[in-house]
């Protein structure tokens, strides 16, 4: 019986509360009668607007997408803003780009391969000419900035160089290398030396490798990135990477020859290669095409 009464009382209280919520309340205050209306609080959540300048070449605003939610963030991370193909002094390669805002893009890429022919396939160190074979591998991470929100770009970043450079000295004249003012003959050419070269010995062929000492190489570039269509564009960049000084290893090859003199020639050639300044600052010249999503 008590349970029935409690249930009835609870139902009555709930019904009264519902009625009060549905009807206005009459309030008497100093003989003035007015209705107190229930307070309604309403708002509408506005979506976050992400605005950017498409003419600046930025198609995807990753920073704004992150604000839009986790789902959008992962979609953006899996679908980069742009993909580019490039060719230049660092090799043949490609990079992915993510726009941080209208003027800034993060890039991750790789360039490499045999690029010796791109700069002629040979070079001079002191008085000796060397043929070059290369196998470059240059992964990099960098930032591209459009300071004036137009085609002009400035880039900077870090390269992780792993470049194999093989060299072979080219004999000149009657078959000799002139190293540090002294002639070192190769093979049968030793018999053709003149009186002024008396005492010169056969040193065979001089071959070696060059390796940069820096494991991380900072770089900087200037360039342009015009848009051809809404999705397609071209670019060109010039700059330099500080690869650091090089370690050179040179040896003589051939079955015959004076080993003492040949080693002397090899050591002198190593010094000339390590003093080669342009190997310390690797020039960056590249062109390419970009597709933006």
mmCIF file of C-alpha atoms in Angstrom:
data_model
loop_
_atom_site.group_PDB
_atom_site.id
_atom_site.type_symbol
_atom_site.label_atom_id
_atom_site.label_comp_id
_atom_site.label_asym_id
_atom_site.label_seq_id
_atom_site.Cartn_x
_atom_site.Cartn_y
_atom_site.Cartn_z
ATOM 1 C CA UNK A 1 0.000 0.000 0.000
ATOM 2 C CA UNK A 2 2.830 2.403 0.895
ATOM 3 C CA UNK A 3 4.521 1.596 -2.404
ATOM 4 C CA UNK A 4 1.355 2.520 -4.327
ATOM 5 C CA UNK A 5 1.085 5.855 -2.454
ATOM 6 C CA UNK A 6 4.734 6.744 -3.114
ATOM 7 C CA UNK A 7 4.319 5.921 -6.766
ATOM 8 C CA UNK A 8 1.219 8.093 -7.008
ATOM 9 C CA UNK A 9 2.939 11.030 -5.290
ATOM 10 C CA UNK A 10 5.989 10.790 -7.597
ATOM 11 C CA UNK A 11 3.769 10.759 -10.678
ATOM 12 C CA UNK A 12 1.910 13.818 -9.428
ATOM 13 C CA UNK A 13 5.148 15.741 -8.851
ATOM 14 C CA UNK A 14 6.407 14.902 -12.342
ATOM 15 C CA UNK A 15 3.107 15.917 -13.888
ATOM 16 C CA UNK A 16 3.146 19.236 -12.010
ATOM 17 C CA UNK A 17 6.738 19.941 -13.155
ATOM 18 C CA UNK A 18 5.791 19.233 -16.746
ATOM 19 C CA UNK A 19 2.782 21.529 -16.496
ATOM 20 C CA UNK A 20 4.843 24.346 -15.036
ATOM 21 C CA UNK A 21 7.431 23.939 -17.805
ATOM 22 C CA UNK A 22 4.697 24.125 -20.452
ATOM 23 C CA UNK A 23 2.773 27.127 -19.018
ATOM 24 C CA UNK A 24 3.978 30.629 -18.269
ATOM 25 C CA UNK A 25 4.354 31.535 -14.598
ATOM 26 C CA UNK A 26 2.214 34.341 -13.106
ATOM 27 C CA UNK A 27 4.222 36.633 -10.811
ATOM 28 C CA UNK A 28 2.635 39.267 -8.543
ATOM 29 C CA UNK A 29 4.940 42.153 -7.590
ATOM 30 C CA UNK A 30 3.478 45.321 -5.995
ATOM 31 C CA UNK A 31 0.112 44.788 -7.645
ATOM 32 C CA UNK A 32 1.645 44.327 -11.093
ATOM 33 C CA UNK A 33 0.977 41.063 -12.774
ATOM 34 C CA UNK A 34 3.177 39.737 -15.576
ATOM 35 C CA UNK A 35 4.131 36.486 -17.118
ATOM 36 C CA UNK A 36 7.677 35.156 -16.666
ATOM 37 C CA UNK A 37 8.636 33.453 -19.876
ATOM 38 C CA UNK A 38 11.069 30.523 -19.774
ATOM 39 C CA UNK A 39 14.535 31.469 -20.877
ATOM 40 C CA UNK A 40 15.524 29.834 -24.141
ATOM 41 C CA UNK A 41 19.241 29.532 -24.832
ATOM 42 C CA UNK A 42 20.095 28.572 -28.380
ATOM 43 C CA UNK A 43 23.251 28.712 -30.443
ATOM 44 C CA UNK A 44 24.512 27.317 -33.648
ATOM 45 C CA UNK A 45 27.998 25.942 -33.986
ATOM 46 C CA UNK A 46 29.587 27.546 -37.011
ATOM 47 C CA UNK A 47 32.003 25.536 -39.112
ATOM 48 C CA UNK A 48 35.606 26.655 -39.115
ATOM 49 C CA UNK A 49 36.271 28.524 -42.329
ATOM 50 C CA UNK A 50 39.567 27.758 -43.984
ATOM 51 C CA UNK A 51 40.525 30.447 -46.481
ATOM 52 C CA UNK A 52 43.590 30.580 -48.688
ATOM 53 C CA UNK A 53 44.790 32.149 -51.899
ATOM 54 C CA UNK A 54 44.598 29.662 -54.749
ATOM 55 C CA UNK A 55 46.591 32.013 -57.007
ATOM 56 C CA UNK A 56 49.575 31.567 -54.703
ATOM 57 C CA UNK A 57 49.731 27.929 -55.723
ATOM 58 C CA UNK A 58 48.482 26.459 -52.451
ATOM 59 C CA UNK A 59 45.647 24.030 -53.050
ATOM 60 C CA UNK A 60 45.407 22.264 -49.687
ATOM 61 C CA UNK A 61 45.614 24.060 -46.346
ATOM 62 C CA UNK A 62 46.820 21.332 -44.009
ATOM 63 C CA UNK A 63 46.950 23.558 -40.934
ATOM 64 C CA UNK A 64 43.283 24.472 -41.331
ATOM 65 C CA UNK A 65 42.352 20.851 -41.978
ATOM 66 C CA UNK A 66 43.822 19.812 -38.634
ATOM 67 C CA UNK A 67 41.417 22.214 -36.887
ATOM 68 C CA UNK A 68 38.576 20.628 -38.822
ATOM 69 C CA UNK A 69 38.981 17.335 -36.984
ATOM 70 C CA UNK A 70 40.963 14.169 -36.679
ATOM 71 C CA UNK A 71 39.295 12.522 -39.637
ATOM 72 C CA UNK A 72 40.153 15.416 -41.927
ATOM 73 C CA UNK A 73 43.697 15.448 -40.594
ATOM 74 C CA UNK A 74 44.308 11.821 -41.514
ATOM 75 C CA UNK A 75 42.677 12.299 -44.902
ATOM 76 C CA UNK A 76 44.987 15.238 -45.553
ATOM 77 C CA UNK A 77 48.077 13.388 -44.336
ATOM 78 C CA UNK A 78 47.290 10.493 -46.659
ATOM 79 C CA UNK A 79 46.569 12.801 -49.585
ATOM 80 C CA UNK A 80 49.461 15.309 -49.844
ATOM 81 C CA UNK A 81 48.918 18.742 -51.263
ATOM 82 C CA UNK A 82 51.287 18.241 -54.191
ATOM 83 C CA UNK A 83 53.646 15.797 -55.847
ATOM 84 C CA UNK A 84 56.600 16.991 -57.938
ATOM 85 C CA UNK A 85 59.139 15.443 -60.299
ATOM 86 C CA UNK A 86 62.567 17.047 -60.643
ATOM 87 C CA UNK A 87 65.936 16.789 -62.366
ATOM 88 C CA UNK A 88 69.085 18.671 -61.465
ATOM 89 C CA UNK A 89 72.613 18.595 -60.132
ATOM 90 C CA UNK A 90 71.549 16.482 -57.146
ATOM 91 C CA UNK A 91 69.975 13.875 -59.408
ATOM 92 C CA UNK A 92 66.633 12.744 -60.713
ATOM 93 C CA UNK A 93 63.884 12.573 -58.117
ATOM 94 C CA UNK A 94 60.534 13.561 -56.671
ATOM 95 C CA UNK A 95 59.051 15.201 -53.602
ATOM 96 C CA UNK A 96 55.773 15.445 -51.700
ATOM 97 C CA UNK A 97 54.527 18.764 -50.370
ATOM 98 C CA UNK A 98 52.087 19.739 -47.639
ATOM 99 C CA UNK A 99 50.846 23.333 -47.349
ATOM 100 C CA UNK A 100 51.100 24.677 -43.813
ATOM 101 C CA UNK A 101 49.431 27.939 -44.869
ATOM 102 C CA UNK A 102 49.082 30.167 -47.920
ATOM 103 C CA UNK A 103 52.793 30.976 -48.065
ATOM 104 C CA UNK A 104 54.557 27.968 -46.538
ATOM 105 C CA UNK A 105 54.911 24.405 -47.744
ATOM 106 C CA UNK A 106 56.730 21.492 -46.126
ATOM 107 C CA UNK A 107 58.583 19.201 -48.552
ATOM 108 C CA UNK A 108 60.061 15.720 -48.279
ATOM 109 C CA UNK A 109 61.875 14.271 -51.265
ATOM 110 C CA UNK A 110 64.739 12.339 -52.810
ATOM 111 C CA UNK A 111 67.112 12.975 -55.707
ATOM 112 C CA UNK A 112 69.881 10.741 -57.005
ATOM 113 C CA UNK A 113 71.208 8.447 -59.686
ATOM 114 C CA UNK A 114 74.091 8.852 -62.124
ATOM 115 C CA UNK A 115 74.206 12.589 -62.773
ATOM 116 C CA UNK A 116 77.818 12.978 -63.920
ATOM 117 C CA UNK A 117 76.751 13.766 -67.475
ATOM 118 C CA UNK A 118 74.659 16.684 -66.231
ATOM 119 C CA UNK A 119 77.838 18.642 -65.489
ATOM 120 C CA UNK A 120 79.983 17.278 -68.323
ATOM 121 C CA UNK A 121 81.246 14.004 -66.885
ATOM 122 C CA UNK A 122 84.674 15.358 -65.972
ATOM 123 C CA UNK A 123 86.422 18.094 -64.006
ATOM 124 C CA UNK A 124 89.905 19.447 -63.322
ATOM 125 C CA UNK A 125 91.709 19.325 -59.992
ATOM 126 C CA UNK A 126 94.874 21.379 -60.190
ATOM 127 C CA UNK A 127 96.514 20.263 -63.474
ATOM 128 C CA UNK A 128 94.842 16.870 -63.769
ATOM 129 C CA UNK A 129 91.603 16.129 -65.593
ATOM 130 C CA UNK A 130 89.356 13.405 -64.122
ATOM 131 C CA UNK A 131 86.527 11.408 -65.645
ATOM 132 C CA UNK A 132 83.662 11.016 -63.162
ATOM 133 C CA UNK A 133 81.087 8.306 -62.490
ATOM 134 C CA UNK A 134 78.452 9.025 -59.862
ATOM 135 C CA UNK A 135 75.772 7.226 -57.907
ATOM 136 C CA UNK A 136 73.945 9.868 -55.896
ATOM 137 C CA UNK A 137 71.387 9.419 -53.122
ATOM 138 C CA UNK A 138 70.119 12.647 -51.572
ATOM 139 C CA UNK A 139 66.974 12.402 -49.411
ATOM 140 C CA UNK A 140 65.961 15.803 -48.113
ATOM 141 C CA UNK A 141 63.467 17.627 -45.918
ATOM 142 C CA UNK A 142 62.799 21.307 -46.454
ATOM 143 C CA UNK A 143 60.454 24.275 -46.449
ATOM 144 C CA UNK A 144 59.334 26.362 -49.421
ATOM 145 C CA UNK A 145 58.201 29.910 -48.631
ATOM 146 C CA UNK A 146 56.417 32.411 -50.896
ATOM 147 C CA UNK A 147 57.327 35.652 -49.083
ATOM 148 C CA UNK A 148 55.217 37.823 -51.425
ATOM 149 C CA UNK A 149 52.476 35.230 -52.058
ATOM 150 C CA UNK A 150 53.360 35.000 -55.752
ATOM 151 C CA UNK A 151 55.546 32.852 -57.986
ATOM 152 C CA UNK A 152 58.822 33.762 -56.235
ATOM 153 C CA UNK A 153 60.006 31.159 -53.709
ATOM 154 C CA UNK A 154 62.715 30.751 -51.099
ATOM 155 C CA UNK A 155 63.709 27.300 -49.880
ATOM 156 C CA UNK A 156 65.834 25.866 -47.090
ATOM 157 C CA UNK A 157 66.327 22.478 -45.515
ATOM 158 C CA UNK A 158 68.581 19.538 -44.807
ATOM 159 C CA UNK A 159 70.008 16.893 -47.165
ATOM 160 C CA UNK A 160 71.240 13.503 -45.967
ATOM 161 C CA UNK A 161 73.891 12.846 -48.653
ATOM 162 C CA UNK A 162 75.080 9.362 -49.554
ATOM 163 C CA UNK A 163 76.907 10.020 -52.818
ATOM 164 C CA UNK A 164 79.432 7.705 -54.465
ATOM 165 C CA UNK A 165 81.857 9.562 -56.744
ATOM 166 C CA UNK A 166 84.421 7.545 -58.709
ATOM 167 C CA UNK A 167 87.245 9.344 -60.549
ATOM 168 C CA UNK A 168 89.854 8.307 -63.098
ATOM 169 C CA UNK A 169 92.766 10.559 -64.037
ATOM 170 C CA UNK A 170 93.235 11.320 -67.737
ATOM 171 C CA UNK A 171 96.823 11.356 -68.976
ATOM 172 C CA UNK A 172 97.858 14.241 -71.190
ATOM 173 C CA UNK A 173 100.541 14.908 -73.745
ATOM 174 C CA UNK A 174 102.689 11.847 -74.296
ATOM 175 C CA UNK A 175 100.948 9.932 -71.529
ATOM 176 C CA UNK A 176 101.696 11.600 -68.219
ATOM 177 C CA UNK A 177 99.975 13.251 -65.257
ATOM 178 C CA UNK A 178 101.356 16.590 -64.170
ATOM 179 C CA UNK A 179 100.869 16.696 -60.413
ATOM 180 C CA UNK A 180 102.335 19.431 -58.240
ATOM 181 C CA UNK A 181 104.528 20.499 -61.152
ATOM 182 C CA UNK A 182 105.989 17.025 -61.653
ATOM 183 C CA UNK A 183 105.280 14.605 -64.483
ATOM 184 C CA UNK A 184 104.256 11.034 -63.697
ATOM 185 C CA UNK A 185 104.129 8.746 -66.747
ATOM 186 C CA UNK A 186 101.752 5.901 -67.489
ATOM 187 C CA UNK A 187 102.640 2.562 -69.062
ATOM 188 C CA UNK A 188 104.775 2.509 -72.195
ATOM 189 C CA UNK A 189 104.739 6.301 -72.333
ATOM 190 C CA UNK A 190 107.533 6.330 -69.766
ATOM 191 C CA UNK A 191 109.979 5.567 -72.554
ATOM 192 C CA UNK A 192 109.008 8.772 -74.390
ATOM 193 C CA UNK A 193 110.022 11.176 -71.659
ATOM 194 C CA UNK A 194 112.518 13.895 -72.445
ATOM 195 C CA UNK A 195 115.750 14.722 -70.718
ATOM 196 C CA UNK A 196 113.958 17.155 -68.402
ATOM 197 C CA UNK A 197 111.888 14.221 -67.099
ATOM 198 C CA UNK A 198 114.885 12.024 -66.355
ATOM 199 C CA UNK A 199 114.140 9.849 -63.386
ATOM 200 C CA UNK A 200 110.372 9.784 -63.982
ATOM 201 C CA UNK A 201 108.821 6.370 -63.488
ATOM 202 C CA UNK A 202 105.788 4.455 -64.683
ATOM 203 C CA UNK A 203 102.932 4.939 -62.194
ATOM 204 C CA UNK A 204 100.187 3.136 -64.103
ATOM 205 C CA UNK A 205 96.644 4.560 -64.051
ATOM 206 C CA UNK A 206 95.354 6.673 -61.179
ATOM 207 C CA UNK A 207 91.813 5.888 -60.019
ATOM 208 C CA UNK A 208 89.926 6.720 -56.845
ATOM 209 C CA UNK A 209 86.811 7.703 -54.952
ATOM 210 C CA UNK A 210 85.552 10.869 -53.289
ATOM 211 C CA UNK A 211 83.248 10.970 -50.260
ATOM 212 C CA UNK A 212 81.781 14.007 -48.520
ATOM 213 C CA UNK A 213 82.421 14.233 -44.796
ATOM 214 C CA UNK A 214 79.102 15.861 -43.840
ATOM 215 C CA UNK A 215 76.343 13.439 -42.875
ATOM 216 C CA UNK A 216 73.843 16.319 -42.874
ATOM 217 C CA UNK A 217 74.082 19.087 -45.455
ATOM 218 C CA UNK A 218 72.090 22.343 -45.092
ATOM 219 C CA UNK A 219 70.890 23.922 -48.323
ATOM 220 C CA UNK A 220 69.211 27.114 -49.536
ATOM 221 C CA UNK A 221 67.555 27.958 -52.851
ATOM 222 C CA UNK A 222 65.765 30.718 -54.736
ATOM 223 C CA UNK A 223 63.214 29.879 -57.395
ATOM 224 C CA UNK A 224 59.900 30.395 -59.136
ATOM 225 C CA UNK A 225 56.735 28.249 -59.215
ATOM 226 C CA UNK A 226 54.162 29.438 -61.741
ATOM 227 C CA UNK A 227 50.792 27.704 -62.069
ATOM 228 C CA UNK A 228 49.858 26.584 -65.583
ATOM 229 C CA UNK A 229 46.396 25.277 -64.610
ATOM 230 C CA UNK A 230 44.517 24.882 -61.340
ATOM 231 C CA UNK A 231 46.352 21.623 -60.676
ATOM 232 C CA UNK A 232 49.490 21.719 -62.799
ATOM 233 C CA UNK A 233 52.571 23.914 -62.457
ATOM 234 C CA UNK A 234 56.282 24.182 -63.226
ATOM 235 C CA UNK A 235 59.247 25.227 -61.107
ATOM 236 C CA UNK A 236 62.923 26.052 -61.236
ATOM 237 C CA UNK A 237 65.432 26.565 -58.425
ATOM 238 C CA UNK A 238 69.067 27.585 -57.988
ATOM 239 C CA UNK A 239 71.132 27.470 -54.819
ATOM 240 C CA UNK A 240 73.795 25.476 -53.013
ATOM 241 C CA UNK A 241 74.248 22.777 -50.384
ATOM 242 C CA UNK A 242 77.134 22.753 -47.941
ATOM 243 C CA UNK A 243 78.407 19.184 -48.272
ATOM 244 C CA UNK A 244 81.609 19.868 -46.373
ATOM 245 C CA UNK A 245 85.121 18.874 -47.295
ATOM 246 C CA UNK A 246 85.787 15.541 -48.958
ATOM 247 C CA UNK A 247 87.903 12.508 -48.261
ATOM 248 C CA UNK A 248 89.673 11.269 -51.382
ATOM 249 C CA UNK A 249 91.217 7.845 -51.893
ATOM 250 C CA UNK A 250 93.435 7.394 -54.969
ATOM 251 C CA UNK A 251 95.369 4.304 -55.989
ATOM 252 C CA UNK A 252 97.392 3.277 -59.009
ATOM 253 C CA UNK A 253 96.412 0.327 -61.170
ATOM 254 C CA UNK A 254 98.533 -1.752 -63.517
ATOM 255 C CA UNK A 255 100.849 -4.685 -63.215
ATOM 256 C CA UNK A 256 104.017 -2.749 -63.887
ATOM 257 C CA UNK A 257 105.372 0.414 -62.408
ATOM 258 C CA UNK A 258 107.394 1.885 -59.606
ATOM 259 C CA UNK A 259 105.247 1.430 -56.480
ATOM 260 C CA UNK A 260 107.061 4.114 -54.479
ATOM 261 C CA UNK A 261 106.677 6.783 -57.162
ATOM 262 C CA UNK A 262 103.107 5.647 -57.923
ATOM 263 C CA UNK A 263 102.115 6.021 -54.264
ATOM 264 C CA UNK A 264 103.674 9.488 -54.235
ATOM 265 C CA UNK A 265 101.587 10.449 -57.263
ATOM 266 C CA UNK A 266 98.432 9.002 -55.652
ATOM 267 C CA UNK A 267 98.954 10.942 -52.394
ATOM 268 C CA UNK A 268 99.490 14.193 -54.278
ATOM 269 C CA UNK A 269 96.373 13.550 -56.354
ATOM 270 C CA UNK A 270 94.350 12.931 -53.167
ATOM 271 C CA UNK A 271 95.453 16.278 -51.749
ATOM 272 C CA UNK A 272 94.474 18.100 -54.950
ATOM 273 C CA UNK A 273 91.031 16.469 -54.919
ATOM 274 C CA UNK A 274 90.414 17.290 -51.252
ATOM 275 C CA UNK A 275 91.340 20.923 -51.912
ATOM 276 C CA UNK A 276 88.768 21.168 -54.707
ATOM 277 C CA UNK A 277 86.476 23.911 -53.324
ATOM 278 C CA UNK A 278 83.401 23.331 -55.481
ATOM 279 C CA UNK A 279 83.050 19.835 -54.063
ATOM 280 C CA UNK A 280 82.596 21.450 -50.644
ATOM 281 C CA UNK A 281 79.711 23.621 -51.886
ATOM 282 C CA UNK A 282 77.537 21.510 -54.158
ATOM 283 C CA UNK A 283 75.623 23.726 -56.608
ATOM 284 C CA UNK A 284 71.874 23.135 -56.813
ATOM 285 C CA UNK A 285 70.211 23.731 -60.168
ATOM 286 C CA UNK A 286 66.960 21.938 -60.846
ATOM 287 C CA UNK A 287 63.727 22.144 -62.815
ATOM 288 C CA UNK A 288 60.532 20.174 -62.531
ATOM 289 C CA UNK A 289 56.774 19.892 -62.711
ATOM 290 C CA UNK A 290 54.152 19.809 -59.957
ATOM 291 C CA UNK A 291 50.686 18.307 -59.717
ATOM 292 C CA UNK A 292 48.519 19.712 -56.913
ATOM 293 C CA UNK A 293 45.531 17.844 -55.516
#
